[in-house]
Amino acid sequence: MKIIERPSPNQDTRGGVGVDMLVLHYTGMTSGEAALARLCDPAAKVSAHYTIDEDGTVYAMVPEAQRAWHAGLSFWAGARDINARSIGIELINPGHEFGYRPFPDAQIGALTALCRQILDRHAIVPWRVLGHSDVAPARKDDPGELFPWAGLAAAGIGFWPAPGDDPGEAAMAPLLMRYGYDPDVPLEKSVAAFQRHFRPSCVDGMADRETRGTLSGLIAAYDVATSART
Ligand SMILES: [Zn+2]
């Protein structure tokens, strides 16, 4: 893994909050250089701890001990200052607006190596490795349905559920909230964010049978994992 220092001024203190989340993004800009420039522009007030180019080059932008400004207005499992408690990684990709395309193997390989190091350094449980769209479902679509969440989970990064029983439509909202999604976001948006991460073959915000079963499988595994830890 090739790491290049590209410091961003857009950072401040975590205020004593410990790191317990990893949030993944795409840059959503026409070029990698434009994205790197913006992430270092004081006027833009955005940054990430790392940005990974499509060729696998890793840019280190903000020290992990500091708060980077990547998540914006967001929520997960009762918390709103997601930046204070997370490591943020940007993947260079034009995104849905400028020509969304698959993440190359070199980029995902570098991400996998980097995430392994981060997970060694911080107490981040698998179910708190999330996408920007998970923590801001009303505003964000990144890293999107082309992101290989299942492959990453197979490499030990994140959580990938086996399908469970159909919990019924009425169970969707409470189960999504139980995992961590914002209860104040319209259900269709949370369902779409959940699909983008865990059932990417169809992201339409409709809680169909397969989506419901995937969610119940996730919650069943989550309950086992969390009760085993307490
Ligand atoms: Zn993002």
mmCIF file of C-alpha atoms and ligand atoms in Angstrom:
data_model
loop_
_atom_site.group_PDB
_atom_site.id
_atom_site.type_symbol
_atom_site.label_atom_id
_atom_site.label_comp_id
_atom_site.label_asym_id
_atom_site.label_seq_id
_atom_site.Cartn_x
_atom_site.Cartn_y
_atom_site.Cartn_z
ATOM 1 C CA MET A 1 0.000 0.000 0.000
ATOM 2 C CA LYS A 2 1.465 3.316 -1.125
ATOM 3 C CA ILE A 3 0.643 6.197 1.238
ATOM 4 C CA ILE A 4 1.241 9.823 0.273
ATOM 5 C CA GLU A 5 0.886 12.620 2.812
ATOM 6 C CA ARG A 6 -1.584 15.232 1.557
ATOM 7 C CA PRO A 7 -2.500 17.178 4.713
ATOM 8 C CA SER A 8 -5.837 18.962 4.897
ATOM 9 C CA PRO A 9 -6.367 22.004 7.139
ATOM 10 C CA ASN A 10 -10.013 20.948 7.542
ATOM 11 C CA GLN A 11 -9.828 19.246 10.930
ATOM 12 C CA ASP A 12 -10.268 19.882 14.624
ATOM 13 C CA THR A 13 -10.248 17.993 17.915
ATOM 14 C CA ARG A 14 -12.446 14.986 18.640
ATOM 15 C CA GLY A 15 -13.266 16.593 21.990
ATOM 16 C CA GLY A 16 -12.349 13.476 23.929
ATOM 17 C CA VAL A 17 -14.721 11.196 21.996
ATOM 18 C CA GLY A 18 -13.316 7.744 21.156
ATOM 19 C CA VAL A 19 -13.325 6.304 17.647
ATOM 20 C CA ASP A 20 -15.944 3.546 17.230
ATOM 21 C CA MET A 21 -17.135 3.926 13.618
ATOM 22 C CA LEU A 22 -15.712 3.703 10.120
ATOM 23 C CA VAL A 23 -17.574 5.649 7.402
ATOM 24 C CA LEU A 24 -16.904 5.081 3.696
ATOM 25 C CA HIS A 25 -17.602 7.573 0.901
ATOM 26 C CA TYR A 26 -17.078 8.305 -2.743
ATOM 27 C CA THR A 27 -15.831 11.723 -3.772
ATOM 28 C CA GLY A 28 -18.507 12.343 -6.425
ATOM 29 C CA MET A 29 -16.396 14.738 -8.490
ATOM 30 C CA THR A 30 -15.300 14.734 -12.133
ATOM 31 C CA SER A 31 -11.622 14.066 -11.335
ATOM 32 C CA GLY A 32 -9.491 12.752 -8.499
ATOM 33 C CA GLU A 33 -7.311 15.863 -8.484
ATOM 34 C CA ALA A 34 -10.375 18.112 -8.153
ATOM 35 C CA ALA A 35 -11.583 15.999 -5.235
ATOM 36 C CA LEU A 36 -8.201 16.133 -3.462
ATOM 37 C CA ALA A 37 -8.034 19.905 -3.960
ATOM 38 C CA ARG A 38 -11.524 20.380 -2.513
ATOM 39 C CA LEU A 39 -10.737 18.166 0.499
ATOM 40 C CA CYS A 40 -7.787 20.491 1.242
ATOM 41 C CA ASP A 41 -9.580 23.779 0.535
ATOM 42 C CA PRO A 42 -10.219 25.748 3.754
ATOM 43 C CA ALA A 43 -13.263 27.387 2.125
ATOM 44 C CA ALA A 44 -14.897 24.004 1.393
ATOM 45 C CA LYS A 45 -14.714 22.930 5.062
ATOM 46 C CA VAL A 46 -14.691 19.228 4.123
ATOM 47 C CA SER A 47 -12.048 16.539 4.554
ATOM 48 C CA ALA A 48 -11.458 12.867 5.243
ATOM 49 C CA HIS A 49 -8.776 10.967 7.078
ATOM 50 C CA TYR A 50 -7.831 9.179 3.872
ATOM 51 C CA THR A 51 -8.659 9.366 0.188
ATOM 52 C CA ILE A 52 -7.936 6.414 -2.090
ATOM 53 C CA ASP A 53 -7.404 6.895 -5.816
ATOM 54 C CA GLU A 54 -8.606 4.391 -8.386
ATOM 55 C CA ASP A 55 -5.014 3.116 -8.873
ATOM 56 C CA GLY A 56 -4.799 2.282 -5.154
ATOM 57 C CA THR A 57 -2.739 5.292 -4.047
ATOM 58 C CA VAL A 58 -3.706 6.271 -0.496
ATOM 59 C CA TYR A 59 -3.593 9.938 0.487
ATOM 60 C CA ALA A 60 -3.294 10.555 4.241
ATOM 61 C CA MET A 61 -5.074 13.865 4.871
ATOM 62 C CA VAL A 62 -6.071 14.125 8.537
ATOM 63 C CA PRO A 63 -4.420 12.316 11.509
ATOM 64 C CA GLU A 64 -6.712 9.655 12.982
ATOM 65 C CA ALA A 65 -6.551 11.350 16.401
ATOM 66 C CA GLN A 66 -8.209 14.426 14.899
ATOM 67 C CA ARG A 67 -11.788 14.953 13.727
ATOM 68 C CA ALA A 68 -12.113 15.095 9.931
ATOM 69 C CA TRP A 69 -15.158 16.719 8.355
ATOM 70 C CA HIS A 70 -16.698 14.070 6.122
ATOM 71 C CA ALA A 71 -20.119 13.039 7.451
ATOM 72 C CA GLY A 72 -21.870 16.409 7.823
ATOM 73 C CA LEU A 73 -25.402 16.367 9.188
ATOM 74 C CA SER A 74 -25.767 12.726 10.161
ATOM 75 C CA PHE A 75 -27.089 10.224 12.693
ATOM 76 C CA TRP A 76 -26.372 6.690 13.829
ATOM 77 C CA ALA A 77 -27.753 4.792 16.806
ATOM 78 C CA GLY A 78 -28.580 7.899 18.821
ATOM 79 C CA ALA A 79 -25.425 9.851 17.956
ATOM 80 C CA ARG A 80 -25.327 12.948 15.749
ATOM 81 C CA ASP A 81 -21.658 14.018 15.790
ATOM 82 C CA ILE A 82 -20.515 11.150 13.599
ATOM 83 C CA ASN A 83 -17.304 12.978 12.644
ATOM 84 C CA ALA A 84 -16.167 13.056 16.283
ATOM 85 C CA ARG A 85 -16.360 9.273 16.626
ATOM 86 C CA SER A 86 -15.415 8.009 13.173
ATOM 87 C CA ILE A 87 -12.621 7.500 10.695
ATOM 88 C CA GLY A 88 -13.691 8.727 7.249
ATOM 89 C CA ILE A 89 -12.342 7.306 3.996
ATOM 90 C CA GLU A 90 -13.097 8.784 0.564
ATOM 91 C CA LEU A 91 -12.841 6.685 -2.595
ATOM 92 C CA ILE A 92 -12.199 8.547 -5.823
ATOM 93 C CA ASN A 93 -15.229 7.900 -8.055
ATOM 94 C CA PRO A 94 -17.310 10.347 -10.136
ATOM 95 C CA GLY A 95 -20.420 9.127 -8.302
ATOM 96 C CA HIS A 96 -24.041 9.069 -9.418
ATOM 97 C CA GLU A 97 -23.882 12.651 -10.655
ATOM 98 C CA PHE A 98 -20.843 12.424 -12.959
ATOM 99 C CA GLY A 99 -20.697 8.814 -14.202
ATOM 100 C CA TYR A 100 -20.803 6.273 -11.405
ATOM 101 C CA ARG A 101 -18.542 3.324 -12.177
ATOM 102 C CA PRO A 102 -17.242 0.176 -10.472
ATOM 103 C CA PHE A 103 -14.461 0.567 -7.927
ATOM 104 C CA PRO A 104 -11.278 -0.957 -9.455
ATOM 105 C CA ASP A 105 -9.577 -3.924 -7.764
ATOM 106 C CA ALA A 106 -6.474 -1.823 -6.999
ATOM 107 C CA GLN A 107 -8.614 0.713 -5.130
ATOM 108 C CA ILE A 108 -10.505 -1.934 -3.149
ATOM 109 C CA GLY A 109 -7.254 -3.787 -2.413
ATOM 110 C CA ALA A 110 -5.731 -0.637 -0.904
ATOM 111 C CA LEU A 111 -8.959 0.059 1.006
ATOM 112 C CA THR A 112 -8.943 -3.467 2.441
ATOM 113 C CA ALA A 113 -5.325 -3.141 3.613
ATOM 114 C CA LEU A 114 -5.973 0.299 5.104
ATOM 115 C CA CYS A 115 -9.178 -0.782 6.864
ATOM 116 C CA ARG A 116 -7.396 -3.766 8.422
ATOM 117 C CA GLN A 117 -4.825 -1.410 9.932
ATOM 118 C CA ILE A 118 -7.525 0.969 11.169
ATOM 119 C CA LEU A 119 -9.508 -1.894 12.741
ATOM 120 C CA ASP A 120 -6.318 -2.991 14.530
ATOM 121 C CA ARG A 121 -5.825 0.513 15.929
ATOM 122 C CA HIS A 122 -9.405 1.239 17.048
ATOM 123 C CA ALA A 123 -12.251 -0.637 18.734
ATOM 124 C CA ILE A 124 -14.659 -0.571 15.774
ATOM 125 C CA VAL A 125 -17.155 -3.454 15.706
ATOM 126 C CA PRO A 126 -18.163 -4.875 12.278
ATOM 127 C CA TRP A 127 -21.718 -3.493 12.348
ATOM 128 C CA ARG A 128 -20.366 0.046 12.709
ATOM 129 C CA VAL A 129 -18.504 -0.061 9.385
ATOM 130 C CA LEU A 130 -20.978 1.990 7.347
ATOM 131 C CA GLY A 131 -21.554 4.077 4.267
ATOM 132 C CA HIS A 132 -22.227 7.799 4.221
ATOM 133 C CA SER A 133 -25.709 6.920 2.928
ATOM 134 C CA ASP A 134 -26.361 4.875 6.095
ATOM 135 C CA VAL A 135 -25.677 7.824 8.410
ATOM 136 C CA ALA A 136 -27.270 10.468 6.132
ATOM 137 C CA PRO A 137 -29.929 8.580 4.115
ATOM 138 C CA ALA A 138 -31.984 11.657 3.245
ATOM 139 C CA ARG A 139 -28.992 13.481 1.711
ATOM 140 C CA LYS A 140 -26.382 11.000 0.494
ATOM 141 C CA ASP A 141 -26.060 7.998 -1.863
ATOM 142 C CA ASP A 142 -22.369 7.204 -1.352
ATOM 143 C CA PRO A 143 -20.424 4.962 -1.642
ATOM 144 C CA GLY A 144 -23.413 3.476 -3.510
ATOM 145 C CA GLU A 145 -24.721 0.174 -4.743
ATOM 146 C CA LEU A 146 -21.557 -0.678 -6.733
ATOM 147 C CA PHE A 147 -19.479 -0.705 -3.574
ATOM 148 C CA PRO A 148 -18.440 -4.311 -2.760
ATOM 149 C CA TRP A 149 -19.713 -4.549 0.830
ATOM 150 C CA ALA A 150 -20.075 -8.344 0.669
ATOM 151 C CA GLY A 151 -16.484 -8.802 -0.511
ATOM 152 C CA LEU A 152 -15.188 -6.489 2.182
ATOM 153 C CA ALA A 153 -17.126 -8.374 4.862
ATOM 154 C CA ALA A 154 -15.628 -11.626 3.553
ATOM 155 C CA ALA A 155 -12.213 -9.981 4.097
ATOM 156 C CA GLY A 156 -13.161 -9.249 7.726
ATOM 157 C CA ILE A 157 -14.293 -5.653 7.270
ATOM 158 C CA GLY A 158 -17.913 -4.951 8.128
ATOM 159 C CA PHE A 159 -20.993 -7.074 8.548
ATOM 160 C CA TRP A 160 -22.834 -9.132 5.931
ATOM 161 C CA PRO A 161 -26.036 -10.919 6.935
ATOM 162 C CA ALA A 162 -27.538 -14.206 5.817
ATOM 163 C CA PRO A 163 -31.234 -13.818 4.884
ATOM 164 C CA GLY A 164 -33.744 -14.361 7.685
ATOM 165 C CA ASP A 165 -37.493 -14.865 7.967
ATOM 166 C CA ASP A 166 -39.893 -12.242 6.636
ATOM 167 C CA PRO A 167 -40.666 -9.991 9.628
ATOM 168 C CA GLY A 168 -43.587 -8.283 7.829
ATOM 169 C CA GLU A 169 -43.836 -4.734 6.575
ATOM 170 C CA ALA A 170 -44.767 -3.200 9.919
ATOM 171 C CA ALA A 171 -41.456 -4.399 11.378
ATOM 172 C CA MET A 172 -39.303 -2.489 8.866
ATOM 173 C CA ALA A 173 -39.176 0.871 10.653
ATOM 174 C CA PRO A 174 -38.479 -0.508 14.151
ATOM 175 C CA LEU A 175 -35.840 -2.940 12.860
ATOM 176 C CA LEU A 176 -34.063 -0.235 10.832
ATOM 177 C CA MET A 177 -34.021 1.970 13.929
ATOM 178 C CA ARG A 178 -32.750 -0.901 16.047
ATOM 179 C CA TYR A 179 -29.748 -1.217 13.758
ATOM 180 C CA GLY A 180 -29.074 2.540 13.943
ATOM 181 C CA TYR A 181 -30.876 4.368 11.118
ATOM 182 C CA ASP A 182 -32.276 7.806 11.904
ATOM 183 C CA PRO A 183 -35.943 7.537 13.034
ATOM 184 C CA ASP A 184 -36.634 11.065 11.749
ATOM 185 C CA VAL A 185 -35.839 10.189 8.120
ATOM 186 C CA PRO A 186 -38.749 9.114 5.834
ATOM 187 C CA LEU A 187 -38.949 5.308 5.811
ATOM 188 C CA GLU A 188 -38.476 5.078 2.036
ATOM 189 C CA LYS A 189 -35.098 6.841 2.339
ATOM 190 C CA SER A 190 -33.891 4.530 5.113
ATOM 191 C CA VAL A 191 -35.058 1.475 3.167
ATOM 192 C CA ALA A 192 -33.147 2.716 0.093
ATOM 193 C CA ALA A 193 -30.001 3.289 2.184
ATOM 194 C CA PHE A 194 -30.345 -0.185 3.671
ATOM 195 C CA GLN A 195 -30.741 -1.682 0.176
ATOM 196 C CA ARG A 196 -27.738 0.258 -1.154
ATOM 197 C CA HIS A 197 -25.618 -1.388 1.530
ATOM 198 C CA PHE A 198 -27.130 -4.839 2.063
ATOM 199 C CA ARG A 199 -29.326 -5.665 -0.974
ATOM 200 C CA PRO A 200 -27.788 -3.658 -3.849
ATOM 201 C CA SER A 201 -29.487 -5.520 -6.745
ATOM 202 C CA CYS A 202 -32.540 -3.246 -6.470
ATOM 203 C CA VAL A 203 -32.433 0.102 -4.683
ATOM 204 C CA ASP A 204 -35.954 1.485 -4.907
ATOM 205 C CA GLY A 205 -36.950 2.254 -1.306
ATOM 206 C CA MET A 206 -39.655 -0.438 -1.432
ATOM 207 C CA ALA A 207 -39.607 -2.885 1.473
ATOM 208 C CA ASP A 208 -40.108 -5.996 -0.675
ATOM 209 C CA ARG A 209 -39.912 -9.514 0.695
ATOM 210 C CA GLU A 210 -36.189 -9.943 -0.013
ATOM 211 C CA THR A 211 -35.331 -6.608 1.615
ATOM 212 C CA ARG A 212 -37.418 -7.493 4.678
ATOM 213 C CA GLY A 213 -35.762 -10.905 4.973
ATOM 214 C CA THR A 214 -32.278 -9.396 4.599
ATOM 215 C CA LEU A 215 -33.054 -6.915 7.375
ATOM 216 C CA SER A 216 -34.395 -9.582 9.731
ATOM 217 C CA GLY A 217 -31.309 -11.725 9.026
ATOM 218 C CA LEU A 218 -29.091 -8.763 9.812
ATOM 219 C CA ILE A 219 -30.901 -7.983 13.065
ATOM 220 C CA ALA A 220 -30.785 -11.635 14.157
ATOM 221 C CA ALA A 221 -27.005 -11.746 13.623
ATOM 222 C CA TYR A 222 -26.632 -8.307 15.206
ATOM 223 C CA ASP A 223 -28.563 -9.404 18.305
ATOM 224 C CA VAL A 224 -26.395 -12.512 18.676
ATOM 225 C CA ALA A 225 -23.204 -10.469 18.204
ATOM 226 C CA THR A 226 -24.216 -7.695 20.612
ATOM 227 C CA SER A 227 -25.562 -10.001 23.341
ATOM 228 C CA ALA A 228 -22.369 -12.079 23.151
ATOM 229 C CA ARG A 229 -20.381 -8.951 23.873
ATOM 230 C CA THR A 230 -22.327 -7.809 26.956
HETATM 231 ZN ZN ZN B 1 -19.822 11.103 1.486
#
